[in-house]
Coordinates of C-alpha atoms in Angstrom, one line a residue:
M417 CA 34.7 61.4 -10.2
D418 CA 36.5 62.3 -7.0
M419 CA 38.9 65.1 -7.8
A420 CA 40.5 67.9 -5.7
S421 CA 42.7 70.8 -6.8
H422 CA 45.2 72.8 -4.8
P423 CA 44.7 75.2 -3.1
A424 CA 41.0 74.5 -3.1
M425 CA 41.3 71.3 -1.1
A426 CA 40.3 72.8 2.2
N427 CA 37.3 70.4 2.7
A428 CA 39.2 67.3 1.5
R429 CA 42.5 67.9 3.3
A430 CA 41.2 67.0 6.7
H431 CA 40.5 63.4 5.7
A432 CA 42.5 63.0 2.5
P433 CA 45.9 62.1 4.0
A434 CA 44.4 59.2 6.0
R435 CA 42.7 57.8 2.9
W436 CA 45.9 58.3 0.9
A437 CA 48.0 56.6 3.6
A438 CA 45.7 53.6 3.5
L439 CA 46.1 53.4 -0.2
A440 CA 49.9 53.9 0.0
D441 CA 50.1 51.0 2.5
A442 CA 48.5 48.7 -0.2
A443 CA 50.3 50.2 -3.2
A444 CA 51.5 47.9 -6.0
E445 CA 54.4 50.2 -6.6
A446 CA 56.2 52.2 -3.9
N447 CA 56.6 56.0 -4.4
A448 CA 57.7 58.0 -1.4
F449 CA 57.2 61.2 -3.3
Y450 CA 53.4 60.6 -3.5
M451 CA 53.1 59.4 0.1
P452 CA 50.7 61.7 2.0
E453 CA 53.4 63.4 4.0
M454 CA 55.5 64.4 0.9
L455 CA 52.6 65.1 -1.4
C456 CA 50.9 67.3 1.1
A457 CA 54.2 69.2 1.9
A458 CA 54.7 69.7 -1.8
L459 CA 51.1 70.9 -2.3
D460 CA 51.6 73.4 0.5
H461 CA 54.9 74.8 -0.6
L462 CA 55.8 74.0 -4.2
A463 CA 52.7 74.5 -6.3
D464 CA 53.9 78.0 -7.2
G465 CA 50.4 79.2 -8.1
A466 CA 49.8 76.3 -10.5
T467 CA 46.6 74.3 -10.3
V468 CA 47.5 70.8 -9.1
R469 CA 44.6 68.4 -9.4
V470 CA 44.7 65.2 -7.4
L471 CA 42.8 62.5 -9.3
E472 CA 41.3 59.7 -7.2
A473 CA 40.2 56.4 -8.7
Q474 CA 37.6 54.4 -6.7
R475 CA 35.9 51.1 -6.9
D476 CA 32.8 50.5 -4.7
G477 CA 33.8 53.5 -2.5
E478 CA 37.3 52.2 -2.0
L479 CA 40.2 54.3 -3.0
I480 CA 42.3 52.3 -5.6
G481 CA 44.4 55.0 -7.3
L482 CA 45.8 58.5 -6.8
M483 CA 47.7 60.7 -9.2
P484 CA 48.5 64.4 -9.0
V485 CA 48.4 66.1 -12.4
V486 CA 48.9 69.6 -13.9
V487 CA 48.2 71.1 -17.3
A488 CA 51.5 71.7 -19.0
A489 CA 51.7 74.6 -21.5
R490 CA 54.3 72.8 -23.6
H491 CA 55.3 69.2 -24.4
G492 CA 59.1 69.3 -24.5
R493 CA 60.0 71.7 -27.4
L494 CA 56.5 71.5 -28.8
P495 CA 53.9 74.3 -28.1
L496 CA 51.3 71.6 -27.3
R497 CA 49.2 71.7 -24.1
C498 CA 48.8 68.4 -22.4
V499 CA 48.2 66.8 -19.0
A500 CA 51.2 65.6 -17.0
N501 CA 51.7 63.8 -13.7
W502 CA 52.9 66.4 -11.3
M503 CA 56.7 66.2 -10.7
H504 CA 58.0 69.3 -9.0
D505 CA 61.8 70.0 -8.9
H506 CA 62.4 67.7 -5.9
C507 CA 60.3 64.8 -7.1
F508 CA 62.3 62.0 -8.7
F509 CA 59.7 59.3 -9.3
G510 CA 56.3 59.7 -10.8
A511 CA 54.5 56.4 -10.4
P512 CA 50.9 57.0 -9.2
L513 CA 49.7 55.2 -6.1
I514 CA 47.7 52.2 -7.3
R515 CA 46.2 49.6 -5.0
R516 CA 47.8 46.1 -5.5
G517 CA 45.5 43.9 -7.5
E518 CA 43.6 46.9 -8.9
E519 CA 46.2 48.2 -11.3
V520 CA 44.2 48.0 -14.6
A521 CA 40.9 49.0 -12.9
A522 CA 42.6 52.1 -11.4
W523 CA 44.1 53.2 -14.6
R524 CA 40.8 52.6 -16.4
E525 CA 39.1 55.0 -14.0
L526 CA 42.0 57.6 -14.1
L527 CA 42.1 57.7 -17.9
G528 CA 38.3 57.8 -18.0
Q529 CA 38.3 60.8 -15.8
L530 CA 40.8 62.6 -18.1
D531 CA 38.8 61.6 -21.2
G532 CA 35.7 63.3 -19.7
A533 CA 37.5 66.4 -18.2
D534 CA 37.0 69.6 -20.2
W535 CA 40.1 71.1 -18.6
A536 CA 42.4 68.2 -19.9
P537 CA 44.0 69.2 -23.2
G538 CA 45.9 67.1 -25.7
F539 CA 47.2 63.8 -24.2
L540 CA 48.6 62.5 -21.0
H541 CA 52.4 62.8 -20.5
L542 CA 53.5 60.3 -17.8
R543 CA 57.1 60.9 -16.5
G544 CA 59.3 59.1 -14.1
L545 CA 57.9 55.6 -14.3
D546 CA 59.7 52.3 -13.8
A547 CA 59.7 50.5 -17.1
A548 CA 59.4 47.2 -15.3
G549 CA 56.9 48.4 -12.7
A550 CA 53.2 47.7 -12.0
N551 CA 52.0 51.0 -13.6
A552 CA 53.8 50.4 -16.9
A553 CA 52.5 46.9 -17.1
A554 CA 48.9 47.9 -16.3
L555 CA 49.0 50.8 -18.8
E556 CA 50.3 48.6 -21.6
A557 CA 47.5 46.0 -21.0
L558 CA 44.8 48.7 -20.7
C559 CA 45.9 50.6 -23.8
V560 CA 45.9 47.3 -25.8
E561 CA 42.4 46.5 -24.5
Q562 CA 41.0 49.9 -25.3
R563 CA 43.0 50.4 -28.5
R564 CA 44.3 53.6 -26.9
G565 CA 47.5 55.1 -28.4
R566 CA 50.6 54.8 -26.2
R567 CA 54.1 55.7 -27.1
E568 CA 57.3 55.6 -25.1
V569 CA 59.0 59.0 -25.3
H570 CA 62.3 58.5 -23.4
R571 CA 64.1 56.0 -21.2
Y572 CA 67.3 55.9 -19.2
D573 CA 68.9 53.7 -16.6
R574 CA 69.9 54.9 -13.1
A575 CA 71.6 53.3 -10.2
M576 CA 69.7 51.1 -7.8
L577 CA 70.7 49.1 -4.7
R578 CA 69.1 45.7 -4.4
S579 CA 71.0 42.8 -3.0
E580 CA 70.8 39.8 -0.7
L581 CA 74.5 40.3 0.1
D582 CA 75.6 42.0 3.3
A583 CA 77.4 45.3 3.0
D584 CA 80.9 43.9 3.2
A585 CA 80.3 41.2 0.6
Y586 CA 78.5 43.7 -1.7
W587 CA 81.5 46.1 -1.4
E588 CA 84.0 43.4 -2.3
T589 CA 81.8 42.2 -5.2
H590 CA 80.7 45.4 -6.8
V591 CA 83.5 48.0 -6.2
R592 CA 86.9 47.6 -8.0
A593 CA 89.8 46.7 -5.8
K594 CA 91.7 49.8 -6.9
K595 CA 88.8 52.1 -5.9
R596 CA 88.4 50.2 -2.5
K597 CA 92.0 50.7 -1.7
E598 CA 91.8 54.5 -2.6
L599 CA 88.7 54.9 -0.4
R600 CA 90.3 53.2 2.5
R601 CA 93.2 55.5 2.2
L602 CA 90.9 58.5 2.2
Q603 CA 89.1 57.2 5.3
K604 CA 92.4 56.9 7.1
R605 CA 93.6 60.3 6.1
L606 CA 90.3 61.9 7.2
A607 CA 90.5 60.1 10.6
E608 CA 93.9 61.7 11.1
L609 CA 92.1 65.1 11.4
G610 CA 89.9 64.1 14.3
T611 CA 87.1 61.8 15.3
V612 CA 84.9 60.6 12.4
E613 CA 81.5 59.2 13.2
S614 CA 78.5 58.2 11.1
R615 CA 75.0 58.0 12.6
L616 CA 71.3 57.8 11.7
L617 CA 68.8 60.2 13.1
V618 CA 66.8 58.5 15.9
D619 CA 65.9 61.3 18.2
G620 CA 63.1 63.6 17.0
A621 CA 64.4 66.4 19.2
E622 CA 67.4 66.6 16.9
L623 CA 65.4 66.8 13.6
A624 CA 65.1 70.6 13.3
A625 CA 68.9 71.0 14.0
W626 CA 69.7 68.3 11.4
C627 CA 67.5 69.9 8.8
G628 CA 69.2 73.3 9.4
E629 CA 72.6 71.8 9.2
F630 CA 71.7 70.0 5.9
L631 CA 70.3 73.2 4.4
A632 CA 73.4 75.2 5.4
L633 CA 75.8 72.5 4.2
E634 CA 74.2 72.2 0.8
A635 CA 73.9 76.0 0.4
A636 CA 77.7 76.4 1.1
G637 CA 78.6 74.3 -2.0
W638 CA 78.1 74.5 -5.7
K639 CA 74.4 74.2 -5.5
G640 CA 74.2 77.3 -3.4
A641 CA 76.5 79.1 -5.9
E642 CA 74.3 78.2 -8.8
G643 CA 71.0 78.9 -6.9
S644 CA 69.7 75.3 -6.8
A645 CA 70.2 74.5 -3.1
L646 CA 67.1 74.0 -1.1
A647 CA 67.9 77.0 1.1
C648 CA 68.0 79.3 -2.0
R649 CA 64.2 79.5 -1.9
D650 CA 62.1 79.8 1.2
E651 CA 59.5 77.5 -0.4
D652 CA 62.0 74.7 -1.0
A653 CA 63.4 74.9 2.5
A654 CA 59.9 74.9 4.0
F655 CA 59.0 71.8 1.9
F656 CA 62.1 70.0 3.0
R657 CA 61.5 70.7 6.7
A658 CA 57.8 69.7 6.5
A659 CA 58.5 66.5 4.5
C660 CA 61.3 65.4 6.9
A661 CA 59.1 66.1 9.9
A662 CA 56.1 64.2 8.6
A663 CA 58.2 61.3 7.3
F664 CA 60.0 61.0 10.7
E665 CA 56.7 61.0 12.5
N666 CA 55.6 58.1 10.3
R667 CA 59.0 56.3 10.6
R668 CA 59.8 56.7 7.0
L669 CA 62.8 59.1 7.2
H670 CA 66.3 57.7 6.8
F671 CA 68.6 60.6 7.6
L672 CA 72.3 59.9 7.8
R673 CA 75.2 62.1 8.7
M674 CA 79.0 61.9 8.9
D675 CA 80.7 64.1 11.5
L676 CA 84.3 65.2 12.1
D677 CA 84.8 66.1 15.7
G678 CA 81.0 66.6 16.0
R679 CA 80.6 68.8 13.0
A680 CA 78.6 67.6 10.0
I681 CA 80.8 67.2 6.9
A682 CA 78.4 65.1 4.9
M683 CA 74.6 64.4 5.2
L684 CA 72.3 62.2 3.2
V685 CA 68.5 62.2 3.2
N686 CA 66.4 59.2 2.1
F687 CA 62.6 58.6 2.2
R688 CA 61.1 55.2 2.7
H689 CA 57.9 53.6 1.4
G690 CA 57.2 50.0 2.2
E691 CA 60.3 47.9 1.7
G692 CA 61.7 50.5 -0.7
A693 CA 63.6 53.7 -0.2
F694 CA 64.5 56.7 -2.3
S695 CA 67.7 58.6 -2.0
F696 CA 66.6 62.2 -1.9
K697 CA 69.5 64.7 -1.4
I698 CA 73.1 64.6 -0.4
A699 CA 75.3 67.5 0.9
F700 CA 78.9 67.6 1.9
D701 CA 81.7 70.0 2.9
E702 CA 83.4 70.9 -0.3
A703 CA 86.4 72.3 1.6
L704 CA 87.2 68.7 2.5
G705 CA 86.7 67.6 -1.1
R706 CA 90.2 66.0 -1.2
F707 CA 88.8 63.3 1.2
S708 CA 85.7 62.7 -0.9
P709 CA 83.2 63.0 1.9
G710 CA 80.2 62.5 -0.4
V711 CA 81.6 59.1 -1.4
L712 CA 82.4 58.2 2.2
I713 CA 78.9 58.9 3.3
E714 CA 77.6 56.8 0.5
I715 CA 79.7 53.9 1.9
A716 CA 78.1 54.5 5.3
N717 CA 74.7 54.5 3.6
L718 CA 75.5 51.2 1.9
Q719 CA 76.2 49.7 5.3
A720 CA 73.0 51.2 6.8
V721 CA 70.8 50.0 4.0
L722 CA 72.1 46.5 3.6
G723 CA 72.2 46.2 7.3
D724 CA 68.5 47.0 7.7
P725 CA 66.2 44.1 7.1
A726 CA 63.2 46.4 6.6
I727 CA 64.8 48.0 3.5
G728 CA 64.7 45.8 0.5
W729 CA 66.0 48.2 -2.1
M730 CA 67.0 51.9 -2.6
D731 CA 66.5 54.0 -5.7
S732 CA 69.4 56.4 -6.2
C733 CA 67.1 59.0 -7.9
A734 CA 70.4 60.0 -9.7
A735 CA 70.8 61.1 -13.3
A736 CA 71.9 58.6 -15.9
D737 CA 75.5 57.7 -16.0
H738 CA 76.2 59.3 -12.6
P739 CA 80.0 58.8 -12.1
M740 CA 79.9 58.4 -8.3
I741 CA 76.9 56.3 -7.5
D742 CA 77.2 54.2 -10.6
S743 CA 80.7 53.1 -9.4
L744 CA 79.3 51.9 -6.0
W745 CA 75.9 50.4 -6.9
G746 CA 75.7 47.6 -9.4
E747 CA 71.9 47.4 -10.1
R748 CA 70.0 49.6 -12.5
R749 CA 66.4 50.8 -12.7
T750 CA 65.0 51.8 -16.1
I751 CA 63.0 55.0 -15.9
T752 CA 60.7 55.8 -18.8
Q753 CA 58.2 58.4 -20.1
Y754 CA 55.0 57.7 -22.0
R755 CA 52.6 59.7 -24.1
I756 CA 49.1 58.3 -23.7
A757 CA 46.2 59.3 -26.0
L758 CA 43.1 60.8 -24.5
R759 CA 39.7 60.6 -26.2
G760 CA 37.8 63.6 -27.2
A761 CA 37.6 66.4 -29.9
G762 CA 41.0 67.5 -31.0
R763 CA 42.9 65.3 -28.7
S764 CA 43.8 62.6 -31.2
V765 CA 45.2 65.4 -33.5
A766 CA 47.5 66.6 -30.7
F767 CA 48.7 63.0 -30.0
A768 CA 49.3 62.3 -33.7
L769 CA 51.1 65.6 -34.1
A770 CA 53.5 65.0 -31.2
N771 CA 54.2 61.5 -32.5
G772 CA 54.8 62.8 -36.1
V773 CA 57.2 65.6 -35.0
E774 CA 59.1 63.2 -32.9
A775 CA 59.5 60.7 -35.7
L776 CA 60.6 63.4 -38.1
G777 CA 63.2 64.6 -35.6
Q778 CA 64.5 61.1 -35.3
R779 CA 64.8 60.7 -39.1
L780 CA 66.6 64.0 -39.4
K781 CA 69.1 62.8 -36.8
G782 CA 69.5 59.5 -38.6
Q783 CA 68.2 57.5 -35.7
I784 CA 65.7 55.6 -37.8

């Protein structure tokens, strides 16, 4: 078993990112949040004193799987301790990095490590997976093979952008004529105030300034008021800057802004992995809310994504039924959670108890 925990990764950290990067390049399922640059930035700044273990699956000395996990004190409303894939507040997809062609083998090794770990209580709670993805398929096959308990806990659909159309054709096809007309009117009205320009970050010398502008723009809005903006916690802001810097260095940062007379009025940060991309955060000037700058920068993002042959799809990372992005993007991605049984004394009881309480709750609600 090759396993490291944070912060006691000092010996592994010197070489781990390179090994993880090689695995990520061959991953069956893209996940920018577990790319070395974002995972290491998160381990450095967002662990908050928790023990984050990075499980590594190997075959013949080759790294074929990677999954960061934590021990959770509760499982939803239940006071049951369990193992969970680590998803901090700014992580919106939880698929482990699994080498293409080694999906079942990697999961066999990862689950075997958890079965044998005396620190791993209860069961494995896997969050943020694509229901149609390689990890979900491999897990289903392996659990059937091993007669291991597996239960879907929750699922929802969120907006996704995946199309062979160009941006103009997509816009005409997927957005209602009335909405297109209204947005064109807002673009025209905004242009009456000054010069409006949209551009992607290409010059690394501008990165620090762009990050600072994004943090300030987000903090000036409702997220700042409720304390959820990145700038509200030094740790979150440091993570954002570190992740952006590392992703830019590796050509995986897709940072877009919309300016009015040279001043940022909307900014959008996306992170790439392979042919995919994940829409991370958006910020806009709420004083200009009557012009819908958040929607206007999403239109610019649509143009940038569908105009880039290197980007095959983008996950919105949005909540279910998001009124803005759902009206612009026509595709959907089903995100699911699983509860996976672990073997060992007392673990089957915890898995059965969680299933039983959940089933009882559904009956009381008249769902079954």
